Amino acid sequence: MIHCGKKHISAVVVCILIFASVLICSWKDPQLQNNITRKIFRQATTASPAGQLCRGKPAQNVITPLKDNRTFIIAPYFDDRESKTTRVIGIVHHEDVKQLYCWFCCQPNGKIYVSKAKIDVHSDRFGFPYGAADIVCLEPENCDPTHVSIHQSPHGNIDQLPRFEIKNRKAETFSVDFTVCISAMFGNYNNVLQFIQSIEMYKILGVQKVVIYKNNCSQLMEKVLKFYMEEGTVEVIPWPINSHLKVSSKWHFSMDAKDIGYYGQITALNDCIYRNMQRSKFVVLNDADEIILPLKHPDWITMMSSLQEQNPGTGIFLFENHIFPETVSTHVFNISSWNTVPGVNILQHVHREPDRKEVFNPRKMIIDPRKVIQTSVHSVLRAYGNSVNVPMDVALIYHCRVPLQGNLPRESLIRDTTLWRYNSSLIVNVNKVLYQTVL
């Protein structure tokens, strides 16, 4: 039998009245209500699984599938630009993945805390069922997590979950001015000569690092990549996305009904931005057959200094793409030793297609990575600060590829020899690489 005296009853009544008054005040005061909600949310989403300490299997690969086989983790990055969060770059099925949790490994106590994730599938999915996604988790208070696991539930066995190191945890000083992100190299890529020319042009223009998300390439190309990796210019990120999903080499689902478009290019670009956020002043998003050619400046360093001065607060600079068809060539710079190397000699292609009034020229970008939240291929989806379209008289993208206006006669093309300003240095540098790799 439970005995309740008058004092006990009075105490209970007082507690009830106090709790009711707090609730009424919270409904009248939205700020107080939000504070209470946040506190409840934080308590609900940072509960520690009973007695579990930091363990788990360290993730070994760049692309790690979860058990649902609908979620693929690339890498987590610390992001404190708005609040103290961990942003996990991944690929998810846009309909099937509804709920994910971050299992944080907190220091120094080594305890596990769980936070419910916000799953933000990028808007540029182009109709494919799988798309790039940010899996964002608020980090627990009084916790500086070094590692995180991603799971479909707040409950489970930590030993069964892959564990990822949270990158960008410590602030760094910039080690390079420009990093070029190329994604993705696929289709047994063998355009060796143009690739070497592009890398050497990047270096002339001021690039210190080129990051390549490599699906596959030819044996000869592997040899060239090995040379540049040993030199310290190139960082190769293995990108075996076709081991996990049915990939398309097209950009839109209507062209090729597969799981994901263009070998997961958008996911790779976003990972490259966060990977280089603290080590590179600028990140350049373009393909291996594209070179941003400055017209008013000798290199990217002076060009970007001028553009930033003219556009304070701008973090995204977009450059207009122009096609230099590889089917139209000149006999100048017909270097005999290069003729045995597979690929295009860009110095022989200095005629560009004219603009078409009804067609918008796509753009590629030089960005301040610390001002970008999400990117697509030709534009940034979410960012801090402004974007600016760089005028064509300042710079343009030299894009040597198959023509888009293949029926145009040669006299309708525009002769543009801007590239030849760099020919002396380019030829010497390309020859050095060729003699150490291919010839």
Coordinates of C-alpha atoms in Angstrom, one line a residue:
M1 CA 0.0 0.0 0.0
I2 CA 1.2 3.5 -0.9
H3 CA 0.5 6.1 1.7
C4 CA 0.3 9.8 0.6
G5 CA 0.2 12.5 3.2
K6 CA -1.2 16.1 2.7
K7 CA 2.4 17.4 2.3
H8 CA 3.1 15.0 -0.5
I9 CA -0.1 15.9 -2.3
S10 CA 0.6 19.6 -2.0
A11 CA 4.1 19.2 -3.4
V12 CA 2.8 17.3 -6.4
V13 CA 0.1 20.0 -7.1
V14 CA 2.8 22.7 -7.0
C15 CA 5.0 20.8 -9.4
I16 CA 2.1 20.4 -11.8
L17 CA 1.2 24.1 -11.7
I18 CA 4.8 25.1 -12.3
F19 CA 5.1 22.7 -15.3
A20 CA 1.8 24.0 -16.8
S21 CA 2.9 27.6 -16.4
V22 CA 6.2 26.9 -18.2
L23 CA 4.3 25.2 -21.1
I24 CA 1.9 28.2 -21.4
C25 CA 4.8 30.7 -21.4
S26 CA 6.6 28.7 -24.0
W27 CA 3.6 28.8 -26.3
K28 CA 3.3 32.6 -25.8
D29 CA 7.1 33.2 -26.3
P30 CA 8.3 31.6 -29.5
Q31 CA 12.0 32.1 -28.6
L32 CA 11.5 30.2 -25.3
Q33 CA 9.6 27.5 -27.2
N34 CA 12.4 27.2 -29.7
N35 CA 15.0 26.9 -26.9
I36 CA 13.0 24.2 -25.2
T37 CA 12.5 22.4 -28.5
R38 CA 16.2 22.6 -29.3
K39 CA 17.1 21.3 -25.9
I40 CA 14.7 18.4 -26.1
F41 CA 15.9 17.6 -29.7
R42 CA 19.5 17.8 -28.5
Q43 CA 18.8 15.4 -25.6
A44 CA 16.9 13.1 -27.8
T45 CA 19.5 12.9 -30.5
T46 CA 22.6 12.7 -28.5
A47 CA 21.8 9.8 -26.3
S48 CA 24.7 7.4 -25.8
P49 CA 24.0 3.7 -26.8
A50 CA 24.2 1.8 -23.5
G51 CA 27.8 1.4 -22.4
Q52 CA 29.3 1.6 -25.9
L53 CA 32.7 3.1 -26.5
C54 CA 34.5 4.1 -29.7
R55 CA 35.2 1.1 -31.9
G56 CA 34.1 0.0 -35.3
K57 CA 35.9 -1.0 -38.5
P58 CA 38.0 1.8 -40.1
A59 CA 36.7 2.5 -43.6
Q60 CA 39.2 1.4 -46.2
N61 CA 37.7 2.7 -49.5
V62 CA 36.7 6.0 -51.0
I63 CA 33.2 4.7 -51.6
T64 CA 31.7 2.8 -48.7
P65 CA 28.2 1.2 -49.0
L66 CA 26.0 0.9 -45.9
K67 CA 24.0 -2.2 -45.2
D68 CA 20.9 -0.8 -46.8
N69 CA 22.8 -0.7 -50.1
R70 CA 21.0 2.6 -50.8
T71 CA 23.5 4.8 -49.1
F72 CA 27.1 5.3 -50.0
I73 CA 29.5 7.2 -47.8
I74 CA 32.5 9.1 -49.3
A75 CA 33.9 11.1 -46.4
P76 CA 32.8 13.3 -43.4
Y77 CA 34.1 16.8 -43.0
F78 CA 34.0 19.2 -40.0
D79 CA 31.9 22.3 -40.9
D80 CA 31.5 25.1 -38.4
R81 CA 30.6 27.9 -40.8
E82 CA 27.0 28.0 -39.4
S83 CA 27.1 25.7 -36.4
K84 CA 29.3 22.9 -35.1
T85 CA 28.4 20.1 -37.6
T86 CA 29.8 17.2 -39.4
R87 CA 28.9 17.2 -43.1
V88 CA 29.2 13.7 -44.7
I89 CA 29.5 13.7 -48.5
G90 CA 27.6 10.7 -49.9
I91 CA 25.4 9.2 -52.5
V92 CA 21.8 8.2 -51.6
H93 CA 18.6 7.0 -53.3
H94 CA 16.5 10.1 -53.3
E95 CA 13.3 8.2 -52.3
D96 CA 14.4 5.1 -50.4
V97 CA 16.7 6.7 -47.8
K98 CA 14.5 8.4 -45.2
Q99 CA 16.5 8.3 -42.0
L100 CA 20.2 8.2 -41.0
Y101 CA 22.1 8.8 -37.7
C102 CA 25.7 9.9 -37.0
W103 CA 27.4 7.8 -34.3
F104 CA 30.1 10.2 -33.0
C105 CA 33.2 9.1 -31.3
C106 CA 33.8 11.8 -28.7
Q107 CA 37.1 12.8 -27.1
P108 CA 38.6 12.6 -24.7
N109 CA 36.2 10.1 -23.0
G110 CA 35.9 7.8 -26.0
K111 CA 32.1 7.6 -25.6
I112 CA 29.6 7.2 -28.5
Y113 CA 26.9 9.8 -28.9
V114 CA 24.2 9.6 -31.6
S115 CA 22.7 12.5 -33.6
K116 CA 19.9 12.3 -36.1
A117 CA 21.1 13.4 -39.6
K118 CA 19.5 15.8 -42.0
I119 CA 19.7 14.2 -45.4
D120 CA 20.0 16.9 -48.1
V121 CA 19.9 15.4 -51.6
H122 CA 21.4 17.9 -54.1
S123 CA 18.8 19.5 -56.4
D124 CA 20.9 18.7 -59.6
R125 CA 20.1 15.0 -59.8
F126 CA 19.0 15.3 -63.5
G127 CA 16.4 12.6 -63.1
F128 CA 18.6 9.8 -61.9
P129 CA 17.4 7.9 -58.8
Y130 CA 20.7 8.3 -57.0
G131 CA 22.3 11.7 -56.4
A132 CA 24.9 13.5 -54.4
A133 CA 23.8 14.2 -50.8
D134 CA 25.0 16.0 -47.7
I135 CA 24.3 14.0 -44.5
V136 CA 24.6 16.7 -41.9
C137 CA 24.7 16.1 -38.1
L138 CA 24.8 18.5 -35.3
E139 CA 27.8 17.6 -33.1
P140 CA 27.0 16.9 -29.4
E141 CA 28.0 19.5 -26.8
N142 CA 31.3 19.0 -25.0
C143 CA 32.4 16.6 -27.7
D144 CA 35.2 17.0 -30.2
P145 CA 34.6 13.9 -32.3
T146 CA 37.5 12.4 -34.3
H147 CA 35.5 9.7 -36.0
V148 CA 31.9 9.0 -37.0
S149 CA 29.8 6.1 -38.2
I150 CA 26.6 6.4 -40.2
H151 CA 23.7 4.0 -39.4
Q152 CA 20.0 3.7 -40.3
S153 CA 19.1 3.5 -36.6
P154 CA 20.1 5.1 -33.3
H155 CA 20.5 1.6 -31.9
G156 CA 22.8 -1.2 -32.8
N157 CA 26.3 -2.6 -32.4
I158 CA 29.2 -0.2 -33.0
D159 CA 31.5 -3.1 -33.9
Q160 CA 29.5 -3.8 -37.0
L161 CA 29.7 -0.2 -38.4
P162 CA 32.4 1.3 -40.6
R163 CA 34.2 4.2 -38.9
F164 CA 35.3 7.3 -40.8
E165 CA 37.8 9.9 -39.7
I166 CA 36.3 13.4 -39.7
K167 CA 38.5 15.5 -41.9
N168 CA 39.2 19.3 -41.7
R169 CA 39.1 19.0 -37.9
K170 CA 42.1 21.2 -37.5
A171 CA 42.6 24.6 -39.1
E172 CA 45.5 24.7 -41.6
T173 CA 47.3 27.3 -43.5
F174 CA 47.0 27.1 -47.3
S175 CA 49.7 24.9 -48.8
V176 CA 48.8 25.8 -52.4
D177 CA 47.1 28.7 -54.3
F178 CA 45.2 26.6 -56.9
T179 CA 43.9 23.1 -57.0
V180 CA 42.2 21.7 -60.1
C181 CA 39.5 19.1 -59.5
I182 CA 39.0 16.6 -62.4
S183 CA 36.1 14.2 -62.2
A184 CA 35.8 11.6 -63.3
M185 CA 38.4 9.8 -65.5
F186 CA 36.6 6.9 -67.1
G187 CA 36.2 5.0 -70.4
N188 CA 39.7 3.6 -70.5
Y189 CA 40.9 7.2 -70.9
N190 CA 43.9 7.4 -73.3
N191 CA 44.1 11.1 -74.5
V192 CA 47.7 11.1 -73.2
L193 CA 49.1 14.1 -75.2
Q194 CA 46.3 16.5 -74.4
F195 CA 46.3 15.4 -70.7
I196 CA 50.0 16.2 -70.4
Q197 CA 49.5 19.5 -72.2
S198 CA 46.7 20.5 -69.9
I199 CA 48.6 19.6 -66.8
E200 CA 51.6 21.6 -68.0
M201 CA 49.4 24.6 -68.9
Y202 CA 47.8 24.4 -65.4
K203 CA 51.3 24.6 -63.9
I204 CA 52.3 27.5 -66.1
L205 CA 49.1 29.4 -65.0
G206 CA 49.9 28.8 -61.3
V207 CA 48.4 25.4 -60.3
Q208 CA 50.3 23.4 -57.7
K209 CA 47.9 20.5 -57.3
V210 CA 45.5 18.5 -59.6
V211 CA 43.1 16.0 -58.0
I212 CA 41.8 13.3 -60.3
Y213 CA 38.9 11.0 -59.4
K214 CA 39.9 8.0 -61.5
N215 CA 37.5 5.2 -62.5
N216 CA 39.8 3.7 -65.2
C217 CA 42.3 4.6 -67.8
S218 CA 44.8 3.0 -70.2
Q219 CA 48.1 1.5 -69.1
L220 CA 50.0 4.3 -70.8
M221 CA 47.9 6.9 -68.9
E222 CA 48.6 5.0 -65.6
K223 CA 52.3 5.5 -66.3
V224 CA 51.8 9.3 -66.9
L225 CA 49.7 9.5 -63.7
K226 CA 52.4 7.7 -61.7
F227 CA 55.0 10.2 -63.0
Y228 CA 52.9 13.2 -61.9
M229 CA 52.0 11.6 -58.5
E230 CA 55.8 11.1 -57.8
E231 CA 56.4 14.7 -58.9
G232 CA 53.8 15.8 -56.4
T233 CA 51.5 17.5 -58.9
V234 CA 48.7 15.0 -59.1
E235 CA 46.6 13.3 -56.4
V236 CA 44.6 10.3 -57.6
I237 CA 41.4 9.4 -55.8
P238 CA 40.2 5.9 -56.7
W239 CA 36.6 6.1 -57.9
P240 CA 35.1 2.6 -58.5
I241 CA 31.5 3.8 -58.6
N242 CA 30.5 1.2 -61.1
S243 CA 31.3 -1.5 -58.5
H244 CA 28.3 -0.2 -56.5
L245 CA 25.8 1.3 -59.0
K246 CA 24.8 1.1 -62.6
V247 CA 26.5 4.3 -64.0
S248 CA 25.7 6.4 -67.0
S249 CA 28.2 8.3 -69.1
K250 CA 25.4 10.7 -69.9
W251 CA 24.3 13.7 -67.9
H252 CA 20.5 13.1 -67.9
F253 CA 18.4 10.1 -67.0
S254 CA 16.3 10.5 -70.2
M255 CA 19.5 9.7 -72.3
D256 CA 20.5 6.6 -70.4
A257 CA 18.2 5.2 -67.6
K258 CA 20.8 4.1 -65.1
D259 CA 21.3 4.6 -61.3
I260 CA 23.5 7.7 -61.4
G261 CA 24.7 10.1 -64.1
Y262 CA 28.2 10.8 -65.5
Y263 CA 30.0 8.4 -63.1
G264 CA 28.9 10.3 -60.0
Q265 CA 30.7 13.5 -61.2
I266 CA 28.8 15.9 -59.0
T267 CA 29.5 13.9 -55.8
A268 CA 33.2 13.8 -56.7
L269 CA 33.3 17.6 -57.3
N270 CA 31.7 18.3 -53.9
D271 CA 34.1 15.9 -52.2
C272 CA 37.0 17.6 -53.9
I273 CA 35.9 21.0 -52.6
Y274 CA 35.7 19.9 -49.0
R275 CA 38.9 17.8 -49.3
N276 CA 40.8 21.0 -50.3
M277 CA 38.8 23.5 -48.3
Q278 CA 41.6 24.2 -45.8
R279 CA 44.7 23.5 -48.0
S280 CA 44.0 25.5 -51.2
K281 CA 43.2 29.2 -51.6
F282 CA 41.2 28.5 -54.8
V283 CA 39.6 25.3 -56.3
V284 CA 39.2 25.1 -60.0
L285 CA 36.3 22.9 -61.3
N286 CA 36.9 21.8 -64.9
D287 CA 37.6 18.8 -67.1
A288 CA 41.0 17.6 -68.4
D289 CA 40.3 18.9 -71.9
E290 CA 39.5 22.4 -70.6
I291 CA 41.9 25.3 -69.8
I292 CA 40.8 28.7 -68.4
L293 CA 42.9 31.0 -70.6
P294 CA 43.4 34.6 -69.2
L295 CA 43.4 37.2 -71.9
K296 CA 44.3 40.3 -69.8
H297 CA 46.7 38.7 -67.4
P298 CA 49.7 36.3 -67.7
D299 CA 48.5 33.8 -65.2
W300 CA 45.7 32.9 -62.8
I301 CA 47.3 34.5 -59.7
T302 CA 47.2 38.0 -61.2
M303 CA 43.9 37.4 -62.8
M304 CA 42.2 36.3 -59.6
S305 CA 43.8 39.1 -57.6
S306 CA 42.3 41.6 -60.1
L307 CA 38.9 39.8 -60.1
Q308 CA 38.7 39.8 -56.3
E309 CA 39.6 43.4 -56.1
Q310 CA 36.9 44.3 -58.6
N311 CA 34.3 42.0 -56.9
P312 CA 34.7 42.1 -53.1
G313 CA 32.8 39.4 -51.3
T314 CA 32.6 37.2 -54.3
G315 CA 33.6 33.5 -53.9
I316 CA 32.5 32.0 -57.2
F317 CA 33.9 33.1 -60.6
L318 CA 32.3 31.5 -63.7
F319 CA 34.1 31.3 -67.0
E320 CA 32.4 30.8 -70.4
N321 CA 33.1 27.6 -72.3
H322 CA 34.2 27.8 -76.0
I323 CA 34.7 24.9 -78.3
F324 CA 37.9 24.6 -80.3
P325 CA 37.0 21.6 -82.5
E326 CA 39.7 18.9 -82.8
T327 CA 38.6 18.3 -86.4
V328 CA 40.0 21.7 -87.6
S329 CA 43.8 21.9 -87.3
T330 CA 46.7 24.0 -88.4
H331 CA 50.1 22.7 -89.5
V332 CA 51.9 25.0 -87.1
F333 CA 53.5 23.1 -84.2
N334 CA 53.4 19.8 -86.0
I335 CA 56.1 18.3 -83.7
S336 CA 57.2 14.9 -85.1
S337 CA 58.0 13.3 -81.8
W338 CA 54.5 14.0 -80.5
N339 CA 52.8 12.2 -83.5
T340 CA 53.5 8.8 -81.9
V341 CA 51.7 9.8 -78.6
P342 CA 48.0 9.0 -78.5
G343 CA 45.8 12.1 -78.0
V344 CA 45.2 15.6 -79.3
N345 CA 47.9 18.3 -79.8
I346 CA 46.1 21.4 -78.6
L347 CA 48.6 23.8 -80.2
Q348 CA 47.3 22.8 -83.6
H349 CA 43.7 23.7 -82.8
V350 CA 43.2 27.5 -82.6
H351 CA 39.8 27.9 -84.3
R352 CA 36.8 28.3 -82.1
E353 CA 33.1 27.9 -82.9
P354 CA 31.1 31.1 -82.9
D355 CA 28.3 31.7 -80.4
R356 CA 24.8 30.6 -81.2
K357 CA 22.1 33.1 -80.2
E358 CA 19.7 30.4 -79.1
V359 CA 22.3 28.4 -77.1
F360 CA 23.7 29.2 -73.7
N361 CA 27.4 28.6 -73.3
P362 CA 28.0 26.5 -70.2
R363 CA 30.5 27.7 -67.6
K364 CA 33.1 26.2 -65.3
M365 CA 34.4 27.8 -62.1
I366 CA 37.2 29.0 -60.0
I367 CA 35.9 29.1 -56.4
D368 CA 36.9 30.0 -52.9
P369 CA 36.1 26.6 -51.3
R370 CA 35.3 28.1 -47.9
K371 CA 32.4 30.0 -49.4
V372 CA 30.7 27.0 -51.1
I373 CA 28.2 24.6 -49.5
Q374 CA 27.1 22.6 -52.5
T375 CA 28.1 22.7 -56.2
S376 CA 26.9 21.3 -59.5
V377 CA 29.0 21.1 -62.6
H378 CA 28.3 24.5 -64.2
S379 CA 27.1 26.5 -61.2
V380 CA 27.2 26.5 -57.4
L381 CA 23.9 25.4 -55.8
R382 CA 24.4 26.9 -52.3
A383 CA 27.1 29.3 -51.2
Y384 CA 28.0 32.3 -49.0
G385 CA 28.6 35.5 -50.9
N386 CA 28.2 36.3 -54.5
S387 CA 28.9 34.8 -57.9
V388 CA 30.2 36.6 -60.9
N389 CA 30.3 35.8 -64.6
V390 CA 33.7 36.7 -65.8
P391 CA 33.6 38.6 -69.1
M392 CA 35.0 36.9 -72.2
D393 CA 37.6 39.7 -72.7
V394 CA 39.1 38.8 -69.3
A395 CA 39.2 35.0 -69.8
L396 CA 37.6 32.1 -71.6
I397 CA 37.6 28.3 -71.4
Y398 CA 39.7 26.8 -74.2
H399 CA 37.8 23.5 -74.7
C400 CA 39.4 21.2 -77.4
R401 CA 37.0 18.4 -78.2
V402 CA 34.7 17.0 -80.9
P403 CA 32.8 19.9 -82.5
L404 CA 29.3 20.9 -81.5
Q405 CA 28.7 22.7 -84.8
G406 CA 30.3 20.1 -87.1
N407 CA 28.7 21.4 -90.3
L408 CA 30.4 24.9 -90.1
P409 CA 32.9 25.6 -92.8
R410 CA 36.4 26.6 -91.6
E411 CA 35.9 30.2 -92.6
S412 CA 33.0 30.5 -90.2
L413 CA 35.2 29.6 -87.2
I414 CA 37.1 32.3 -85.2
R415 CA 40.8 32.1 -85.3
D416 CA 42.0 32.5 -81.7
T417 CA 45.7 32.0 -81.0
T418 CA 45.7 33.0 -77.3
L419 CA 47.1 29.6 -76.4
W420 CA 50.2 30.3 -78.5
R421 CA 51.4 32.9 -76.0
Y422 CA 52.5 30.0 -73.9
N423 CA 53.9 27.8 -76.7
S424 CA 57.7 28.1 -75.8
S425 CA 57.3 27.0 -72.2
L426 CA 54.6 24.5 -73.0
I427 CA 56.6 22.7 -75.6
V428 CA 59.7 22.4 -73.4
N429 CA 57.7 21.2 -70.4
V430 CA 55.7 18.7 -72.4
N431 CA 58.9 17.3 -74.0
K432 CA 60.4 16.7 -70.5
V433 CA 57.4 14.7 -69.4
L434 CA 57.1 12.7 -72.6
Y435 CA 60.8 11.7 -72.5
Q436 CA 60.4 10.5 -69.0
T437 CA 57.2 8.6 -69.6
V438 CA 56.1 7.8 -73.1
L439 CA 58.9 8.3 -75.6

